[in-house]
CSV table of C-alpha atoms and ligand atoms in Angstrom, one decimal:
chain,number,residue,atom,x,y,z
A,1,UNK,CA,29.0,-3.6,6.0
A,2,UNK,CA,27.7,-6.2,8.6
A,3,UNK,CA,26.7,-9.6,7.9
A,4,UNK,CA,23.4,-10.9,9.4
A,5,UNK,CA,22.8,-14.9,10.0
A,6,UNK,CA,19.3,-15.3,10.5
A,7,UNK,CA,18.6,-18.4,12.5
A,8,UNK,CA,15.5,-20.6,12.5
A,9,UNK,CA,13.4,-17.7,10.2
A,10,UNK,CA,10.1,-19.8,8.6
A,11,UNK,CA,10.6,-18.5,5.2
A,12,UNK,CA,7.1,-17.7,4.1
A,13,UNK,CA,5.3,-19.9,6.9
A,14,UNK,CA,7.6,-22.9,5.6
A,15,UNK,CA,10.2,-25.0,8.1
A,16,UNK,CA,12.9,-23.5,10.0
A,17,UNK,CA,15.7,-22.0,7.9
A,18,UNK,CA,18.9,-20.4,8.5
A,19,UNK,CA,20.3,-18.1,6.2
A,20,UNK,CA,23.2,-15.4,5.3
A,21,UNK,CA,22.7,-11.9,4.1
A,22,UNK,CA,25.8,-10.7,2.8
A,23,UNK,CA,26.9,-7.8,0.5
A,24,UNK,CA,23.8,-6.8,0.7
A,25,UNK,CA,22.3,-10.3,-0.4
A,26,UNK,CA,20.9,-13.7,0.4
A,27,UNK,CA,23.6,-15.3,0.0
A,28,UNK,CA,22.9,-18.9,1.7
A,29,UNK,CA,20.1,-20.7,2.4
A,30,UNK,CA,19.6,-24.3,4.0
A,31,UNK,CA,16.2,-25.6,4.6
A,32,UNK,CA,17.6,-28.8,7.2
A,33,UNK,CA,19.2,-29.5,9.3
A,34,UNK,CA,19.8,-26.4,10.9
A,35,UNK,CA,23.2,-24.7,12.1
A,36,UNK,CA,24.9,-26.3,9.3
A,37,UNK,CA,25.3,-22.8,7.6
A,38,UNK,CA,26.9,-21.3,10.5
A,39,UNK,CA,30.3,-23.1,9.3
A,40,UNK,CA,30.2,-20.4,6.2
A,41,UNK,CA,29.9,-17.5,8.3
A,42,UNK,CA,33.5,-15.7,9.0
A,43,UNK,CA,34.3,-12.4,9.7
A,44,UNK,CA,31.8,-9.5,11.0
A,45,UNK,CA,28.7,-11.1,11.6
A,46,UNK,CA,25.8,-10.6,13.8
A,47,UNK,CA,23.2,-13.3,14.7
A,48,UNK,CA,19.3,-12.8,14.6
A,49,UNK,CA,17.6,-15.7,16.5
A,50,UNK,CA,14.4,-15.5,14.6
A,51,UNK,CA,12.7,-18.8,15.7
A,52,UNK,CA,8.9,-18.5,15.6
A,53,UNK,CA,9.4,-15.7,13.4
A,54,UNK,CA,8.0,-15.5,9.3
A,55,UNK,CA,10.5,-14.1,6.8
A,56,UNK,CA,8.9,-12.2,4.3
A,57,UNK,CA,9.9,-10.4,1.3
A,58,UNK,CA,10.0,-6.9,2.3
A,59,UNK,CA,6.7,-5.5,1.5
A,60,UNK,CA,5.9,-3.5,-1.6
A,61,UNK,CA,3.0,-0.6,-1.1
A,62,UNK,CA,1.1,0.9,-4.3
A,63,UNK,CA,-0.4,3.5,-2.6
A,64,UNK,CA,1.2,5.8,-0.1
A,65,UNK,CA,1.1,9.4,0.5
A,66,UNK,CA,4.3,10.9,1.9
A,67,UNK,CA,3.3,14.6,1.8
A,68,UNK,CA,6.2,16.4,0.7
A,69,UNK,CA,6.8,18.5,-0.9
A,70,UNK,CA,3.9,20.5,0.8
A,71,UNK,CA,2.7,19.1,4.0
A,72,UNK,CA,5.1,18.7,5.8
A,73,UNK,CA,3.7,19.2,8.8
A,74,UNK,CA,1.8,15.9,8.2
A,75,UNK,CA,4.8,14.0,7.0
A,76,UNK,CA,8.0,14.1,5.5
A,77,UNK,CA,9.0,11.5,3.0
A,78,UNK,CA,11.4,10.6,5.9
A,79,UNK,CA,9.0,10.1,8.7
A,80,UNK,CA,6.9,8.4,6.0
A,81,UNK,CA,9.5,5.9,4.8
A,82,UNK,CA,10.7,5.0,8.4
A,83,UNK,CA,6.8,4.3,8.9
A,84,UNK,CA,7.0,2.3,6.4
A,85,UNK,CA,10.1,0.2,7.5
A,86,UNK,CA,8.7,-0.1,10.8
A,87,UNK,CA,5.8,-2.2,8.8
A,88,UNK,CA,7.9,-4.0,7.2
A,89,UNK,CA,8.3,-2.5,4.0
A,90,UNK,CA,10.9,-2.0,1.6
A,91,UNK,CA,9.3,-0.1,-1.3
A,92,UNK,CA,6.5,2.5,-1.5
A,93,UNK,CA,4.9,4.8,-4.4
A,94,UNK,CA,4.6,8.3,-3.3
A,95,UNK,CA,0.9,9.7,-4.5
A,96,UNK,CA,1.2,12.6,-6.7
A,97,UNK,CA,-0.6,15.0,-4.7
A,98,UNK,CA,1.5,17.0,-3.0
A,99,UNK,CA,1.7,21.1,-3.6
A,100,UNK,CA,3.8,21.4,-5.8
A,101,UNK,CA,1.7,18.7,-7.7
A,102,UNK,CA,3.7,15.2,-8.7
A,103,UNK,CA,3.0,16.1,-12.3
A,104,UNK,CA,6.6,17.0,-13.9
A,105,UNK,CA,9.9,15.7,-13.9
A,106,UNK,CA,11.5,18.0,-11.7
A,107,UNK,CA,9.0,16.9,-8.7
A,108,UNK,CA,9.2,13.1,-8.9
A,109,UNK,CA,13.2,13.5,-9.2
A,110,UNK,CA,13.1,15.2,-5.9
A,111,UNK,CA,10.8,12.5,-4.4
A,112,UNK,CA,12.6,9.9,-5.5
A,113,UNK,CA,15.8,11.5,-4.3
A,114,UNK,CA,14.8,12.0,-0.9
A,115,UNK,CA,13.9,8.5,-0.5
A,116,UNK,CA,16.8,7.6,-1.5
A,117,UNK,CA,18.6,9.7,1.0
A,118,UNK,CA,16.6,8.6,3.6
A,119,UNK,CA,17.7,5.5,3.1
A,120,UNK,CA,14.4,3.7,5.1
A,121,UNK,CA,12.6,2.7,2.3
A,122,UNK,CA,12.9,2.7,-1.8
A,123,UNK,CA,10.0,5.6,-3.2
A,124,UNK,CA,9.0,5.0,-6.2
A,125,UNK,CA,6.6,8.5,-6.8
A,126,UNK,CA,3.6,8.2,-9.1
A,127,UNK,CA,3.1,10.8,-11.7
A,128,UNK,CA,0.1,12.6,-12.2
A,129,UNK,CA,-2.3,11.9,-14.8
A,130,UNK,CA,-3.8,15.7,-15.5
A,131,UNK,CA,-1.8,18.9,-14.8
A,132,UNK,CA,-2.4,20.0,-11.6
A,133,UNK,CA,-4.5,16.9,-10.7
A,134,UNK,CA,-7.1,19.4,-12.4
A,135,UNK,CA,-8.5,17.2,-14.5
A,136,UNK,CA,-8.1,19.0,-17.6
A,137,UNK,CA,-5.1,18.4,-19.6
A,138,UNK,CA,-2.8,15.4,-19.7
A,139,UNK,CA,0.8,15.9,-17.4
A,140,UNK,CA,3.8,15.4,-18.8
A,141,UNK,CA,3.7,11.7,-18.7
A,142,UNK,CA,6.7,10.7,-20.9
A,143,UNK,CA,9.4,13.4,-19.5
A,144,UNK,CA,8.3,11.4,-15.8
A,145,UNK,CA,8.5,8.2,-17.2
A,146,UNK,CA,12.1,9.0,-18.9
A,147,UNK,CA,13.2,10.9,-15.9
A,148,UNK,CA,16.1,9.6,-12.9
A,149,UNK,CA,12.5,8.3,-11.1
A,150,UNK,CA,11.3,5.9,-14.2
A,151,UNK,CA,8.4,6.5,-13.1
A,152,UNK,CA,5.8,3.6,-14.5
A,153,UNK,CA,2.3,4.1,-12.4
A,154,UNK,CA,0.2,7.3,-13.3
A,155,UNK,CA,-2.6,8.4,-11.0
A,156,UNK,CA,-4.8,11.6,-9.7
A,157,UNK,CA,-5.2,10.1,-6.5
A,158,UNK,CA,-7.9,12.2,-4.5
A,159,UNK,CA,-9.3,13.0,-7.6
A,160,UNK,CA,-11.1,10.8,-10.0
A,161,UNK,CA,-9.7,11.2,-13.6
A,162,UNK,CA,-13.6,11.4,-14.7
A,163,UNK,CA,-13.3,12.5,-18.1
A,164,UNK,CA,-13.2,9.7,-20.6
A,165,UNK,CA,-11.1,11.0,-23.4
A,166,UNK,CA,-8.6,12.0,-21.0
A,167,UNK,CA,-8.5,8.7,-19.3
A,168,UNK,CA,-8.3,7.1,-22.6
A,169,UNK,CA,-5.2,9.3,-23.9
A,170,UNK,CA,-3.8,8.5,-20.5
A,171,UNK,CA,-4.0,4.4,-21.0
A,172,UNK,CA,-2.9,5.1,-24.6
A,173,UNK,CA,0.2,7.2,-23.3
A,174,UNK,CA,1.5,4.9,-20.9
A,175,UNK,CA,1.4,2.1,-23.0
A,176,UNK,CA,4.7,2.9,-24.8
A,177,UNK,CA,6.7,2.6,-21.6
A,178,UNK,CA,4.4,-0.1,-20.1
A,179,UNK,CA,2.9,2.4,-17.4
A,180,UNK,CA,-0.3,1.7,-16.0
A,181,UNK,CA,-2.9,4.3,-15.0
A,182,UNK,CA,-4.2,4.2,-11.3
A,183,UNK,CA,-7.5,5.4,-11.2
A,184,UNK,CA,-9.4,7.0,-7.8
A,185,UNK,CA,-12.7,5.6,-9.1
A,186,UNK,CA,-15.5,8.4,-7.7
A,187,UNK,CA,-18.1,9.6,-10.0
A,188,UNK,CA,-17.6,13.3,-8.7
A,189,UNK,CA,-21.0,14.4,-9.5
A,190,UNK,CA,-22.5,11.6,-7.4
A,191,UNK,CA,-20.4,11.6,-4.4
A,192,UNK,CA,-20.8,16.2,-4.3
A,193,UNK,CA,-20.7,16.7,-0.1
A,194,UNK,CA,-20.9,13.1,0.6
A,195,UNK,CA,-19.3,11.8,4.1
A,196,UNK,CA,-20.0,8.1,4.8
A,197,UNK,CA,-21.3,5.0,2.4
A,198,UNK,CA,-25.2,5.4,1.5
A,199,UNK,CA,-27.6,3.5,3.4
A,200,UNK,CA,-29.9,3.3,5.9
A,201,UNK,CA,-27.0,4.2,8.2
A,202,UNK,CA,-25.9,7.6,6.9
A,203,UNK,CA,-29.6,8.8,6.5
A,204,UNK,CA,-29.9,7.4,10.2
A,205,UNK,CA,-26.8,9.5,10.9
A,206,UNK,CA,-27.8,12.8,8.7
A,207,UNK,CA,-24.3,12.2,7.3
A,208,UNK,CA,-24.9,12.7,3.1
A,209,UNK,CA,-24.4,9.4,1.3
A,210,UNK,CA,-21.5,8.4,-0.8
A,211,UNK,CA,-23.7,5.8,-2.8
A,212,UNK,CA,-21.4,2.2,-4.0
A,213,UNK,CA,-22.5,3.1,-7.5
A,214,UNK,CA,-20.1,6.6,-7.5
A,215,UNK,CA,-17.2,3.6,-7.5
A,216,UNK,CA,-18.6,1.1,-9.5
A,217,UNK,CA,-19.7,3.2,-12.3
A,218,UNK,CA,-16.3,4.2,-13.0
A,219,UNK,CA,-14.8,1.1,-12.6
A,220,UNK,CA,-16.5,-0.5,-15.1
A,221,UNK,CA,-15.8,2.3,-17.6
A,222,UNK,CA,-12.4,2.5,-17.0
A,223,UNK,CA,-12.7,-1.4,-17.7
A,224,UNK,CA,-14.0,-1.1,-20.7
A,225,UNK,CA,-11.3,1.8,-22.0
A,226,UNK,CA,-8.7,-0.2,-20.6
A,227,UNK,CA,-9.8,-3.3,-23.2
A,228,UNK,CA,-10.7,-0.6,-25.9
A,229,UNK,CA,-7.3,0.6,-25.5
A,230,UNK,CA,-5.6,-2.9,-24.8
A,231,UNK,CA,-3.6,-1.0,-22.0
A,232,UNK,CA,-3.2,-1.5,-18.2
A,233,UNK,CA,-5.4,-0.4,-15.3
A,234,UNK,CA,-5.2,-0.5,-12.0
A,235,UNK,CA,-8.1,0.6,-9.8
A,236,UNK,CA,-7.1,1.9,-6.2
A,237,UNK,CA,-8.8,1.2,-3.1
A,238,UNK,CA,-11.6,-0.9,-4.4
A,239,UNK,CA,-14.6,-0.9,-1.7
A,240,UNK,CA,-17.7,-2.6,-2.5
A,241,UNK,CA,-19.0,-6.1,-3.4
A,242,UNK,CA,-20.2,-4.6,-6.6
A,243,UNK,CA,-16.5,-3.3,-7.7
A,244,UNK,CA,-15.4,-7.0,-6.9
A,245,UNK,CA,-17.9,-8.1,-9.5
A,246,UNK,CA,-17.0,-5.9,-12.3
A,247,UNK,CA,-13.1,-6.8,-11.6
A,248,UNK,CA,-14.1,-10.6,-12.0
A,249,UNK,CA,-15.8,-10.5,-15.1
A,250,UNK,CA,-13.0,-8.0,-16.6
A,251,UNK,CA,-10.4,-10.5,-15.5
A,252,UNK,CA,-12.5,-13.1,-17.0
A,253,UNK,CA,-12.5,-11.7,-20.0
A,254,UNK,CA,-8.4,-11.7,-19.9
A,255,UNK,CA,-8.4,-7.7,-19.7
A,256,UNK,CA,-5.3,-6.1,-18.0
A,257,UNK,CA,-7.2,-4.9,-14.8
A,258,UNK,CA,-5.7,-5.0,-11.6
A,259,UNK,CA,-7.0,-4.1,-8.2
A,260,UNK,CA,-6.2,-3.0,-4.7
A,261,UNK,CA,-7.8,-2.9,-1.2
A,262,UNK,CA,-6.6,-1.4,1.7
A,263,UNK,CA,-6.3,-3.2,5.2
A,264,UNK,CA,-9.1,-0.6,6.4
A,265,UNK,CA,-11.5,-1.8,4.2
A,266,UNK,CA,-11.2,-5.1,4.9
A,267,UNK,CA,-11.6,-4.8,8.8
A,268,UNK,CA,-13.6,-2.0,9.5
A,269,UNK,CA,-17.3,-0.8,8.7
A,270,UNK,CA,-19.4,2.1,8.5
A,271,UNK,CA,-21.0,1.5,11.8
A,272,UNK,CA,-17.9,3.2,13.2
A,273,UNK,CA,-19.7,6.0,11.7
A,274,UNK,CA,-22.1,6.0,14.9
A,275,UNK,CA,-19.3,7.3,16.9
A,276,UNK,CA,-19.3,10.7,14.9
A,277,UNK,CA,-15.6,10.2,15.3
A,278,UNK,CA,-13.2,11.5,12.4
A,279,UNK,CA,-10.7,9.0,12.7
A,280,UNK,CA,-13.2,7.0,10.7
A,281,UNK,CA,-13.8,8.9,7.7
A,282,UNK,CA,-12.0,8.0,4.6
A,283,UNK,CA,-12.6,8.0,0.7
A,284,UNK,CA,-13.7,5.9,-0.5
A,285,UNK,CA,-16.1,5.6,2.8
A,286,UNK,CA,-16.1,2.3,5.0
A,287,UNK,CA,-18.4,0.0,3.6
A,288,UNK,CA,-21.1,-2.5,5.0
A,289,UNK,CA,-20.1,-5.8,6.6
A,290,UNK,CA,-21.2,-7.5,3.5
A,291,UNK,CA,-18.5,-5.6,1.4
A,292,UNK,CA,-16.0,-6.1,3.7
A,293,UNK,CA,-16.6,-10.1,3.4
A,294,UNK,CA,-16.6,-9.7,-0.1
A,295,UNK,CA,-13.3,-7.8,-0.1
A,296,UNK,CA,-11.7,-10.8,1.8
A,297,UNK,CA,-13.2,-13.3,-0.3
A,298,UNK,CA,-12.0,-11.4,-3.7
A,299,UNK,CA,-8.3,-10.8,-1.9
A,300,UNK,CA,-8.5,-14.5,-1.3
A,301,UNK,CA,-9.0,-15.7,-4.8
A,302,UNK,CA,-6.8,-13.2,-6.6
A,303,UNK,CA,-10.0,-11.3,-8.0
A,304,UNK,CA,-8.5,-8.1,-6.1
A,305,UNK,CA,-4.1,-8.4,-6.8
A,306,UNK,CA,-2.9,-6.8,-3.9
A,307,UNK,CA,-3.2,-4.7,-0.4
A,308,UNK,CA,-2.1,-1.3,-0.4
A,309,UNK,CA,-2.1,0.8,2.3
A,310,UNK,CA,-3.4,4.5,1.2
A,311,UNK,CA,-1.4,5.4,4.1
A,312,UNK,CA,-2.9,9.2,4.7
A,313,UNK,CA,-1.4,11.2,7.3
A,314,UNK,CA,-3.2,14.2,8.4
A,315,UNK,CA,-2.0,16.6,11.7
A,316,UNK,CA,-4.5,17.0,14.3
A,317,UNK,CA,-6.2,20.2,13.6
A,318,UNK,CA,-7.4,18.5,10.5
A,319,UNK,CA,-8.9,15.1,12.0
A,320,UNK,CA,-10.0,17.0,15.6
A,321,UNK,CA,-12.9,18.6,14.4
A,322,UNK,CA,-16.5,17.8,13.5
A,323,UNK,CA,-17.2,15.1,11.4
A,324,UNK,CA,-18.3,17.1,8.0
A,325,UNK,CA,-15.0,19.5,8.2
A,326,UNK,CA,-12.2,16.5,9.0
A,327,UNK,CA,-9.9,15.3,6.1
A,328,UNK,CA,-10.3,12.2,5.1
A,329,UNK,CA,-7.8,9.5,5.4
A,330,UNK,CA,-6.4,7.3,7.9
A,331,UNK,CA,-2.7,6.0,8.7
A,332,UNK,CA,-2.1,2.4,7.4
A,333,UNK,CA,2.0,1.3,7.2
A,334,UNK,CA,2.5,0.2,10.4
A,335,UNK,CA,-0.4,-1.4,11.0
A,336,UNK,CA,-1.1,-3.1,7.6
A,337,UNK,CA,0.3,-6.2,8.2
A,338,UNK,CA,-1.3,-6.8,11.1
A,339,UNK,CA,-4.5,-6.2,9.5
A,340,UNK,CA,-4.1,-8.8,6.9
A,341,UNK,CA,-2.9,-11.2,9.8
A,342,UNK,CA,-6.2,-10.7,11.5
A,343,UNK,CA,-8.6,-10.4,8.9
A,344,UNK,CA,-7.0,-13.0,6.3
A,345,UNK,CA,-4.1,-15.4,7.9
A,346,UNK,CA,-5.5,-15.6,11.0
A,347,UNK,CA,-8.8,-17.1,10.2
A,348,UNK,CA,-7.4,-19.3,7.1
A,349,UNK,CA,-8.0,-17.3,3.6
A,350,UNK,CA,-4.8,-16.9,2.8
A,351,UNK,CA,-1.1,-18.5,3.8
A,352,UNK,CA,1.8,-16.2,4.1
A,353,UNK,CA,3.1,-17.4,0.9
A,354,UNK,CA,0.0,-15.9,-0.6
A,355,UNK,CA,0.5,-12.9,1.7
A,356,UNK,CA,4.1,-12.3,0.2
A,357,UNK,CA,2.2,-12.3,-3.2
A,358,UNK,CA,-0.5,-10.0,-2.5
A,359,UNK,CA,1.6,-7.4,-0.6
A,360,UNK,CA,5.4,-7.6,-2.0
A,361,UNK,CA,5.4,-9.7,-5.3
A,362,UNK,CA,2.3,-8.3,-7.3
A,363,UNK,CA,2.9,-4.6,-6.0
A,364,UNK,CA,6.0,-4.8,-7.5
A,365,UNK,CA,5.0,-6.5,-10.6
A,366,UNK,CA,2.1,-3.9,-11.3
A,367,UNK,CA,4.4,-1.0,-10.4
A,368,UNK,CA,7.2,-2.7,-13.0
A,369,UNK,CA,9.6,-2.0,-9.3
A,370,UNK,CA,12.5,-5.0,-10.6
A,371,UNK,CA,14.5,-4.5,-7.5
A,372,UNK,CA,11.6,-5.7,-4.8
A,373,UNK,CA,9.1,-8.1,-4.8
A,374,UNK,CA,11.1,-11.0,-5.5
A,375,UNK,CA,11.4,-14.4,-3.3
A,376,UNK,CA,13.6,-15.3,-0.8
A,377,UNK,CA,16.3,-17.3,-2.1
A,378,UNK,CA,20.1,-17.4,-2.8
A,379,UNK,CA,21.4,-14.2,-4.6
A,380,UNK,CA,18.1,-12.2,-4.1
A,381,UNK,CA,18.6,-8.9,-3.2
A,382,UNK,CA,18.2,-8.8,0.9
A,383,UNK,CA,14.8,-7.2,1.1
A,384,UNK,CA,12.9,-8.9,3.9
A,385,UNK,CA,10.7,-8.5,7.3
A,386,UNK,CA,11.0,-10.9,10.2
A,387,UNK,CA,7.9,-10.9,11.6
A,388,UNK,CA,6.3,-12.1,14.3
A,389,UNK,CA,2.7,-13.4,14.2
A,390,UNK,CA,2.3,-14.7,17.7
A,391,UNK,CA,2.0,-11.6,19.4
A,392,UNK,CA,-0.8,-9.4,20.4
A,393,UNK,CA,-0.7,-6.3,20.7
A,394,UNK,CA,-3.2,-2.6,21.4
A,395,UNK,CA,-2.2,-0.1,19.1
A,396,UNK,CA,-0.9,3.1,20.7
A,397,UNK,CA,-1.3,6.1,18.2
A,398,UNK,CA,1.4,7.8,20.5
A,399,UNK,CA,4.4,5.0,19.2
A,400,UNK,CA,3.4,5.5,15.9
A,401,UNK,CA,6.7,7.0,13.9
A,402,UNK,CA,4.5,8.6,11.3
A,403,UNK,CA,4.4,12.6,12.1
A,404,UNK,CA,0.5,12.2,12.1
A,405,UNK,CA,-1.6,10.3,14.5
A,406,UNK,CA,-4.5,9.5,12.7
A,407,UNK,CA,-4.9,5.7,13.1
A,408,UNK,CA,-8.3,4.2,13.4
A,409,UNK,CA,-6.8,1.1,15.5
A,410,UNK,CA,-5.7,3.0,18.2
A,411,UNK,CA,-6.9,1.2,21.5
A,412,UNK,CA,-8.0,-1.8,19.3
A,413,UNK,CA,-5.9,-5.3,19.6
A,414,UNK,CA,-4.2,-6.5,16.6
A,415,UNK,CA,-1.7,-9.9,16.3
A,416,UNK,CA,1.8,-9.5,14.7
A,417,UNK,CA,4.5,-7.2,15.4
A,418,UNK,CA,7.6,-6.2,12.7
A,419,UNK,CA,10.6,-7.1,14.5
A,420,UNK,CA,13.1,-6.7,11.7
A,421,UNK,CA,13.0,-5.0,8.3
A,422,UNK,CA,16.4,-5.1,6.1
A,423,UNK,CA,16.6,-2.7,2.7
A,424,UNK,CA,19.3,-4.4,0.4
A,425,UNK,CA,20.8,-5.9,3.5
A,426,UNK,CA,20.9,-2.9,5.9
A,427,UNK,CA,18.4,-3.3,8.6
A,428,UNK,CA,15.9,-0.2,8.8
A,429,UNK,CA,14.2,-1.9,11.9
A,430,UNK,CA,15.8,-4.0,14.4
A,431,UNK,CA,14.2,-5.5,17.8
A,432,UNK,CA,11.0,-3.6,16.5
A,433,UNK,CA,12.8,-0.2,16.9
A,434,UNK,CA,13.9,1.9,13.8
A,435,UNK,CA,17.8,1.0,13.3
B,501,ZN,ZN1,-7.8,7.6,-3.3
């Protein structure tokens, strides 16, 4: 196994530092003076000049759709984890809405194993809360937790666990193994046929509205249930200012509630629907500029704990049609860090150290993933990303390594580029290309 000497890297945006990756771990760091560490180096060593690059712990995504098994025309575990590596991720949580649904030990073990075999990114399967995501009966949560995949995150994502009794039971059940229920908060009756954020604009465009209260009502109920049961709730893809206020209150009460925001909800607004281009159709929908502002503030002050991509690949035929017929969802893995730089770092809302917390440490903690989300210190597993924040690039959908092309950022200029990603000391990306 090749060792790597990384020179001049700015760990979490700090002073230039040299460090060595040996046998899959960070073996020596020297703050200053630089180049002293080269005296430690013998044998087969490749030097990477990381001058000007920010070194971050490998990113961890709590919300990824890898589509395998069942929709291998949209994405596979291999292509999805390659896209993750290109985005600086070393671990992703694969959502359960596959075909068959990941609601048994057999399916979650299959997905976990495919991730290991691919070697680009560790895959932690999310188990379904209910059998077949049907919202009728609890899935075998314990069997999935005990499986080789050691599932700790459970979600019917794509669907809301709308039945309060089932939600309560799931919260009670996962306590036994320190699991968490990740809720897709969408009141189904309030969103029947909904296409975009409900507001003056939806009326003008003639698209059925998706009211903020449909998200907020479920989040409020689930926070209360979480407190009642004393169990961990995680709120997926928070998209409204009202949701932020409910979560703020829950946290102030000391309840075990965590929350995520997606990059697209930090950057894009419902105004994009005026194009009628379904590339901007997503669940929950793009909201108003005021919501975007509230989400940025909440991510900065810690009310929202993490950024999660909700990477949702779709083949062309499911997006290249009229708005109402198109699938919900957009790609996110390869552009997440750039969007966070654009919306949070460059405006001074987050430091790189805080980005590490929101995109690596905290998601690893919520998912109970011990091997990831650790500081880049001596002896830590060498899961890391080297990122160049100084460049800008125009996003080209054709350059994506995902099997799908539904990025909402195509043609947009975004800052930053992932130069290298390491998984346990092995490069998955080098020179901005898959290794
Ligand atoms: Zn969802």
